[in-house]
Amino acid sequence: MTAPRPVRYDRELVPGLAAFLDLVERIPLREHTILANRAHFATIIPPIAEQAAGLPVEWEDRLIPGPPGAPAVAVTIVRPVRAGAAAPGVLSIHGGGQVLGTRFFGTGELIDFAVRFGTVGVAVEYRLHPEASDAAPGPRGTAGAEDCYAALEWFAAHADELGVDTERLLVSGASAGGGLSASVALMARDRGGPRLAGQLLDCPMLDDRNDTVSAGQYDGIGAWDRNNNDTAWNAILGPDRFGDAVSPYAAPARAADLSGLPPAYVAVGAAEVFRDEAVAYASGIWAAGGSAELHVWSGGYHGFAGFSPDAIVSRAALAARDSWVRRTLRLA
């Protein structure tokens, strides 16, 4: 069968895509290159002091209790220098396929939100796979999600200390962080946990099966292609991948029931591997009577707004995200 023809990239995004591939995907992600890619990622994630330089924010690192029977979880708290009382809260979950990256891969968004929206943010250092899959109790592939959920519980329990309004608590992430944000929302619903005001799912990694049309269109093409995705899901789920035992907390697309979830913002590029699973997830929320706002950005590659922020489509995407955040967190 002939591979499906890929959607063309927006011409304004092509230079940013080239920069993305040169900087982030210099080493093809395969089982034997995960450690090399982690080492490379460590060189391209700026320290938080550099990310926040000259901005009116402060931060601190803490070690908080992890899930039952699991190690403690490191978090970084980011707040405005003059944080108001009962500020909105954002739990940030970083991307990297659940195999790469650190919490500081997601602190840029928390700094930006703290400056512009007055939010107090918590970035989570969750366990990476495959190591976490081999060591963790419970369903395979859920260790990272459990760490993130433990951080959400801690965040809500310490809201008074942190100056956070628990009625305005948001979970947010891109790529793997988007998938883990969806997992945390499912856990909070199922366990009667902290009430989330919303879930911000940016180009989310949701489905281990990797068998959509868009996955086929970006097989060996573009940023975070089908091969990278296979490598990551194999690391997360190992021999359980594709089987009926896969937990929706590992792969949220496996959830049979998407009712009762907090409002979702789902954004994805039309020219990337996660397009179809993101559309299907938003459609599943609607089918269950829930609230979802879906944006599929024409010609957008994976993570396009970060690497091509000045393109017209990127500015539109960031404006749409900000509008949803303001409405969801009831900001003036």
CSV table of C-alpha atoms in Angstrom, one decimal:
chain,number,residue,atom,x,y,z
A,1,MET,CA,0.0,0.0,0.0
A,2,THR,CA,1.3,3.5,-0.9
A,3,ALA,CA,2.0,5.6,2.1
A,4,PRO,CA,-0.5,8.5,2.5
A,5,ARG,CA,0.8,11.8,1.2
A,6,PRO,CA,1.7,14.2,4.0
A,7,VAL,CA,0.0,17.5,4.6
A,8,ARG,CA,2.2,20.4,3.4
A,9,TYR,CA,3.8,22.6,6.0
A,10,ASP,CA,2.9,26.2,6.2
A,11,ARG,CA,5.7,28.0,4.4
A,12,GLU,CA,6.4,30.4,7.2
A,13,LEU,CA,7.0,27.4,9.5
A,14,VAL,CA,9.6,25.6,7.4
A,15,PRO,CA,12.7,27.5,8.8
A,16,GLY,CA,11.5,26.8,12.3
A,17,LEU,CA,11.1,23.1,11.5
A,18,ALA,CA,14.6,23.0,10.2
A,19,ALA,CA,15.9,24.6,13.4
A,20,PHE,CA,13.8,22.1,15.5
A,21,LEU,CA,15.3,19.1,13.6
A,22,ASP,CA,18.8,20.5,13.9
A,23,LEU,CA,18.6,21.3,17.6
A,24,VAL,CA,16.2,18.7,19.1
A,25,GLU,CA,16.3,15.7,16.8
A,26,ARG,CA,20.0,15.6,15.9
A,27,ILE,CA,20.1,12.0,17.1
A,28,PRO,CA,17.3,9.7,15.8
A,29,LEU,CA,15.4,8.3,18.8
A,30,ARG,CA,15.7,4.6,18.9
A,31,GLU,CA,15.9,2.1,21.7
A,32,HIS,CA,19.7,2.2,21.7
A,33,THR,CA,19.9,6.0,21.5
A,34,ILE,CA,17.6,7.0,24.4
A,35,LEU,CA,20.4,7.7,26.8
A,36,ALA,CA,22.3,9.7,24.2
A,37,ASN,CA,19.2,11.7,23.5
A,38,ARG,CA,18.8,12.4,27.2
A,39,ALA,CA,22.3,13.7,27.4
A,40,HIS,CA,21.7,15.9,24.4
A,41,PHE,CA,18.5,17.3,25.9
A,42,ALA,CA,20.4,18.2,29.0
A,43,THR,CA,22.6,20.5,26.9
A,44,ILE,CA,19.6,22.4,25.2
A,45,ILE,CA,17.3,23.0,28.2
A,46,PRO,CA,18.3,26.3,29.8
A,47,PRO,CA,18.6,26.4,33.6
A,48,ILE,CA,15.6,28.1,35.2
A,49,ALA,CA,17.7,31.1,36.3
A,50,GLU,CA,18.4,31.8,32.6
A,51,GLN,CA,14.8,31.2,31.6
A,52,ALA,CA,13.6,33.7,34.3
A,53,ALA,CA,16.4,36.3,34.0
A,54,GLY,CA,15.1,39.8,34.3
A,55,LEU,CA,11.5,38.7,34.8
A,56,PRO,CA,9.4,39.4,38.0
A,57,VAL,CA,9.2,35.8,39.1
A,58,GLU,CA,10.7,33.7,41.9
A,59,TRP,CA,11.1,30.0,42.1
A,60,GLU,CA,12.0,27.2,44.5
A,61,ASP,CA,12.7,23.5,44.3
A,62,ARG,CA,11.0,21.1,46.7
A,63,LEU,CA,10.9,17.3,47.2
A,64,ILE,CA,7.4,16.1,47.8
A,65,PRO,CA,5.9,12.6,48.6
A,66,GLY,CA,5.6,10.4,45.6
A,67,PRO,CA,2.9,7.8,45.0
A,68,PRO,CA,2.5,5.0,47.6
A,69,GLY,CA,5.6,2.8,47.5
A,70,ALA,CA,7.4,5.1,45.1
A,71,PRO,CA,10.3,7.6,45.5
A,72,ALA,CA,9.7,11.2,46.3
A,73,VAL,CA,9.1,13.6,43.5
A,74,ALA,CA,11.1,16.8,42.8
A,75,VAL,CA,9.0,19.8,41.8
A,76,THR,CA,9.8,23.5,41.0
A,77,ILE,CA,7.4,26.1,42.1
A,78,VAL,CA,7.2,29.3,40.0
A,79,ARG,CA,5.3,32.4,41.2
A,80,PRO,CA,5.1,36.1,40.5
A,81,VAL,CA,7.3,38.2,42.8
A,82,ARG,CA,4.1,40.0,43.9
A,83,ALA,CA,1.7,37.1,43.8
A,84,GLY,CA,-1.8,38.0,44.8
A,85,ALA,CA,-3.9,36.0,47.2
A,86,ALA,CA,-5.9,33.0,45.8
A,87,ALA,CA,-4.0,33.0,42.5
A,88,PRO,CA,-4.8,30.5,39.7
A,89,GLY,CA,-2.6,27.4,39.8
A,90,VAL,CA,-1.0,25.5,36.9
A,91,LEU,CA,0.5,22.0,37.1
A,92,SER,CA,3.0,21.7,34.3
A,93,ILE,CA,4.1,18.4,32.8
A,94,HIS,CA,7.0,18.4,30.4
A,95,GLY,CA,7.2,16.7,27.0
A,96,GLY,CA,9.9,14.3,25.7
A,97,GLY,CA,8.0,11.1,24.9
A,98,GLN,CA,8.2,10.1,28.6
A,99,VAL,CA,11.7,9.0,27.8
A,100,LEU,CA,13.5,12.4,27.6
A,101,GLY,CA,13.7,15.8,29.3
A,102,THR,CA,13.3,17.3,32.8
A,103,ARG,CA,10.8,19.5,34.5
A,104,PHE,CA,12.8,22.5,33.3
A,105,PHE,CA,11.6,21.7,29.8
A,106,GLY,CA,8.2,23.0,30.9
A,107,THR,CA,9.1,25.9,33.2
A,108,GLY,CA,9.2,28.4,30.4
A,109,GLU,CA,5.4,28.2,30.1
A,110,LEU,CA,5.0,28.6,33.9
A,111,ILE,CA,7.2,31.7,33.9
A,112,ASP,CA,5.2,33.2,31.0
A,113,PHE,CA,1.9,32.5,32.7
A,114,ALA,CA,3.2,33.8,36.0
A,115,VAL,CA,4.2,37.1,34.4
A,116,ARG,CA,1.1,37.6,32.2
A,117,PHE,CA,-1.6,35.8,34.2
A,118,GLY,CA,-0.4,35.9,37.8
A,119,THR,CA,-0.4,32.1,38.1
A,120,VAL,CA,1.4,30.0,40.6
A,121,GLY,CA,2.9,27.0,38.8
A,122,VAL,CA,4.4,23.6,39.8
A,123,ALA,CA,6.6,21.7,37.4
A,124,VAL,CA,6.9,17.9,38.0
A,125,GLU,CA,10.0,15.7,37.6
A,126,TYR,CA,8.3,12.5,36.8
A,127,ARG,CA,10.1,9.2,36.3
A,128,LEU,CA,11.1,8.4,32.8
A,129,HIS,CA,10.7,5.1,30.9
A,130,PRO,CA,11.8,2.4,30.3
A,131,GLU,CA,13.4,2.4,33.7
A,132,ALA,CA,10.1,3.4,35.4
A,133,SER,CA,8.2,0.7,33.6
A,134,ASP,CA,10.5,-2.0,34.9
A,135,ALA,CA,10.5,-0.8,38.5
A,136,ALA,CA,7.0,0.5,39.2
A,137,PRO,CA,4.1,-1.4,40.8
A,138,GLY,CA,0.7,-1.2,39.1
A,139,PRO,CA,-0.2,-1.2,35.5
A,140,ARG,CA,2.8,-1.0,33.2
A,141,GLY,CA,3.5,2.5,31.8
A,142,THR,CA,1.7,4.4,34.5
A,143,ALA,CA,4.6,5.4,36.8
A,144,GLY,CA,5.1,8.9,35.2
A,145,ALA,CA,1.3,9.6,35.4
A,146,GLU,CA,1.3,8.5,39.1
A,147,ASP,CA,4.1,10.9,39.9
A,148,CYS,CA,2.2,13.7,38.2
A,149,TYR,CA,-1.0,12.8,40.0
A,150,ALA,CA,0.9,12.8,43.3
A,151,ALA,CA,2.1,16.3,42.5
A,152,LEU,CA,-1.5,17.4,41.8
A,153,GLU,CA,-2.7,16.1,45.2
A,154,TRP,CA,0.2,17.8,46.9
A,155,PHE,CA,-0.5,21.1,45.0
A,156,ALA,CA,-4.1,21.1,46.1
A,157,ALA,CA,-3.3,20.1,49.7
A,158,HIS,CA,-0.8,23.0,49.9
A,159,ALA,CA,-2.9,25.5,48.1
A,160,ASP,CA,-3.3,27.8,51.1
A,161,GLU,CA,0.5,27.8,51.7
A,162,LEU,CA,1.1,28.5,48.1
A,163,GLY,CA,-1.6,31.2,47.8
A,164,VAL,CA,-3.6,29.2,45.2
A,165,ASP,CA,-7.3,29.1,44.6
A,166,THR,CA,-8.2,25.4,44.3
A,167,GLU,CA,-11.3,26.3,42.1
A,168,ARG,CA,-8.9,27.6,39.5
A,169,LEU,CA,-6.4,24.7,39.1
A,170,LEU,CA,-5.2,23.7,35.6
A,171,VAL,CA,-3.1,20.8,34.4
A,172,SER,CA,-1.0,21.6,31.3
A,173,GLY,CA,1.5,19.9,29.0
A,174,ALA,CA,2.7,19.5,25.5
A,175,SER,CA,3.4,16.3,23.6
A,176,ALA,CA,4.0,13.6,26.2
A,177,GLY,CA,3.1,16.2,28.8
A,178,GLY,CA,-0.2,16.6,27.1
A,179,GLY,CA,-0.8,12.9,27.3
A,180,LEU,CA,0.1,12.8,30.9
A,181,SER,CA,-2.1,15.8,31.6
A,182,ALA,CA,-5.0,13.8,30.1
A,183,SER,CA,-4.0,10.9,32.4
A,184,VAL,CA,-4.0,13.1,35.5
A,185,ALA,CA,-7.5,14.4,34.6
A,186,LEU,CA,-8.7,10.8,34.3
A,187,MET,CA,-7.1,9.8,37.6
A,188,ALA,CA,-8.6,12.9,39.4
A,189,ARG,CA,-12.1,12.0,38.1
A,190,ASP,CA,-11.8,8.3,38.9
A,191,ARG,CA,-10.3,8.7,42.3
A,192,GLY,CA,-12.4,11.7,43.5
A,193,GLY,CA,-9.3,13.7,43.6
A,194,PRO,CA,-8.7,17.5,43.3
A,195,ARG,CA,-11.2,19.2,41.1
A,196,LEU,CA,-9.5,20.6,37.9
A,197,ALA,CA,-10.8,23.7,36.2
A,198,GLY,CA,-9.4,22.5,32.9
A,199,GLN,CA,-6.8,20.4,31.1
A,200,LEU,CA,-4.6,22.0,28.5
A,201,LEU,CA,-3.5,19.3,26.0
A,202,ASP,CA,-1.0,20.7,23.4
A,203,CYS,CA,-0.2,18.3,20.6
A,204,PRO,CA,-0.9,15.4,23.1
A,205,MET,CA,0.6,11.9,22.9
A,206,LEU,CA,-2.4,9.8,23.7
A,207,ASP,CA,-2.4,6.5,21.8
A,208,ASP,CA,0.1,3.7,21.9
A,209,ARG,CA,-1.2,2.0,18.8
A,210,ASN,CA,0.3,4.7,16.5
A,211,ASP,CA,-1.8,3.5,13.6
A,212,THR,CA,-3.7,6.6,12.4
A,213,VAL,CA,-3.5,8.2,9.0
A,214,SER,CA,-1.5,11.1,10.3
A,215,ALA,CA,1.0,8.6,11.9
A,216,GLY,CA,1.5,7.1,8.4
A,217,GLN,CA,1.8,10.5,6.8
A,218,TYR,CA,4.8,11.4,9.1
A,219,ASP,CA,6.7,8.2,9.1
A,220,GLY,CA,10.3,9.3,8.7
A,221,ILE,CA,9.2,12.9,8.1
A,222,GLY,CA,9.2,16.0,10.3
A,223,ALA,CA,9.4,16.6,14.0
A,224,TRP,CA,8.7,13.6,16.3
A,225,ASP,CA,7.8,11.2,13.6
A,226,ARG,CA,6.1,7.8,13.7
A,227,ASN,CA,9.5,6.0,14.4
A,228,ASN,CA,10.2,8.2,17.4
A,229,ASN,CA,6.7,7.6,18.7
A,230,ASP,CA,7.2,3.8,18.3
A,231,THR,CA,10.4,4.0,20.3
A,232,ALA,CA,8.8,6.0,23.1
A,233,TRP,CA,5.7,3.7,23.4
A,234,ASN,CA,7.8,0.6,23.3
A,235,ALA,CA,9.8,2.0,26.2
A,236,ILE,CA,6.7,3.0,28.1
A,237,LEU,CA,4.7,-0.2,27.7
A,238,GLY,CA,7.2,-2.9,26.6
A,239,PRO,CA,5.4,-6.2,25.9
A,240,ASP,CA,2.0,-4.9,27.0
A,241,ARG,CA,1.9,-2.5,24.1
A,242,PHE,CA,-1.1,-3.0,21.7
A,243,GLY,CA,-2.7,-5.4,24.2
A,244,ASP,CA,-6.0,-5.2,26.0
A,245,ALA,CA,-4.2,-4.7,29.3
A,246,VAL,CA,-2.9,-1.2,28.5
A,247,SER,CA,-4.2,1.2,31.1
A,248,PRO,CA,-5.9,4.5,30.1
A,249,TYR,CA,-3.6,6.1,32.6
A,250,ALA,CA,-0.7,5.1,30.4
A,251,ALA,CA,-2.5,5.8,27.0
A,252,PRO,CA,-5.6,8.0,27.5
A,253,ALA,CA,-6.9,7.1,24.1
A,254,ARG,CA,-7.7,3.7,25.6
A,255,ALA,CA,-10.3,5.2,28.0
A,256,ALA,CA,-13.7,3.7,27.4
A,257,ASP,CA,-15.4,6.5,29.3
A,258,LEU,CA,-14.6,10.2,28.7
A,259,SER,CA,-17.5,11.6,30.6
A,260,GLY,CA,-17.1,13.8,33.7
A,261,LEU,CA,-13.8,15.3,32.7
A,262,PRO,CA,-12.7,18.9,33.2
A,263,PRO,CA,-13.0,21.2,30.2
A,264,ALA,CA,-10.2,20.4,27.7
A,265,TYR,CA,-8.2,22.5,25.3
A,266,VAL,CA,-6.8,20.3,22.6
A,267,ALA,CA,-4.4,21.8,20.0
A,268,VAL,CA,-2.4,20.1,17.3
A,269,GLY,CA,-0.8,20.8,14.0
A,270,ALA,CA,-2.4,19.5,10.8
A,271,ALA,CA,1.0,18.3,9.6
A,272,GLU,CA,2.1,16.1,12.5
A,273,VAL,CA,1.8,12.5,13.8
A,274,PHE,CA,-0.6,13.3,16.7
A,275,ARG,CA,-3.2,15.1,14.6
A,276,ASP,CA,-5.8,12.3,14.3
A,277,GLU,CA,-5.5,10.9,17.8
A,278,ALA,CA,-6.0,14.5,19.2
A,279,VAL,CA,-9.1,15.0,17.1
A,280,ALA,CA,-10.4,11.6,18.2
A,281,TYR,CA,-9.9,12.4,21.8
A,282,ALA,CA,-11.7,15.7,21.6
A,283,SER,CA,-14.5,14.0,19.7
A,284,GLY,CA,-14.7,11.4,22.4
A,285,ILE,CA,-15.2,14.1,25.1
A,286,TRP,CA,-17.9,15.7,23.0
A,287,ALA,CA,-19.6,12.3,22.5
A,288,ALA,CA,-19.7,11.9,26.3
A,289,GLY,CA,-21.4,15.2,26.7
A,290,GLY,CA,-18.2,17.0,27.9
A,291,SER,CA,-16.5,20.3,27.0
A,292,ALA,CA,-13.6,20.4,24.6
A,293,GLU,CA,-12.2,23.1,22.5
A,294,LEU,CA,-10.3,21.7,19.5
A,295,HIS,CA,-7.8,23.5,17.2
A,296,VAL,CA,-6.1,21.8,14.3
A,297,TRP,CA,-3.6,24.4,12.9
A,298,SER,CA,-3.1,24.4,9.1
A,299,GLY,CA,0.4,23.3,8.1
A,300,GLY,CA,1.6,23.1,11.7
A,301,TYR,CA,4.4,20.7,12.6
A,302,HIS,CA,4.8,19.1,16.1
A,303,GLY,CA,5.5,22.0,18.5
A,304,PHE,CA,5.4,24.6,15.7
A,305,ALA,CA,4.4,27.6,17.9
A,306,GLY,CA,7.5,27.2,20.1
A,307,PHE,CA,10.0,27.1,17.2
A,308,SER,CA,8.2,29.4,14.8
A,309,PRO,CA,6.5,31.9,17.2
A,310,ASP,CA,6.4,34.8,14.7
A,311,ALA,CA,4.5,33.0,12.0
A,312,ILE,CA,0.9,34.1,11.5
A,313,VAL,CA,-0.4,30.6,12.3
A,314,SER,CA,1.7,30.5,15.5
A,315,ARG,CA,0.4,33.8,16.7
A,316,ALA,CA,-3.1,32.7,16.1
A,317,ALA,CA,-2.5,29.4,18.0
A,318,LEU,CA,-0.9,31.2,21.0
A,319,ALA,CA,-3.8,33.7,21.0
A,320,ALA,CA,-6.4,30.9,21.0
A,321,ARG,CA,-4.6,29.1,23.9
A,322,ASP,CA,-4.4,32.4,25.9
A,323,SER,CA,-8.1,33.0,25.3
A,324,TRP,CA,-9.0,29.6,26.6
A,325,VAL,CA,-6.7,30.0,29.7
A,326,ARG,CA,-8.3,33.4,30.5
A,327,ARG,CA,-11.8,32.0,30.2
A,328,THR,CA,-11.1,28.8,32.1
A,329,LEU,CA,-9.2,30.5,35.0
A,330,ARG,CA,-11.7,33.4,35.0
A,331,LEU,CA,-9.1,36.0,34.5
A,332,ALA,CA,-10.0,39.6,33.8
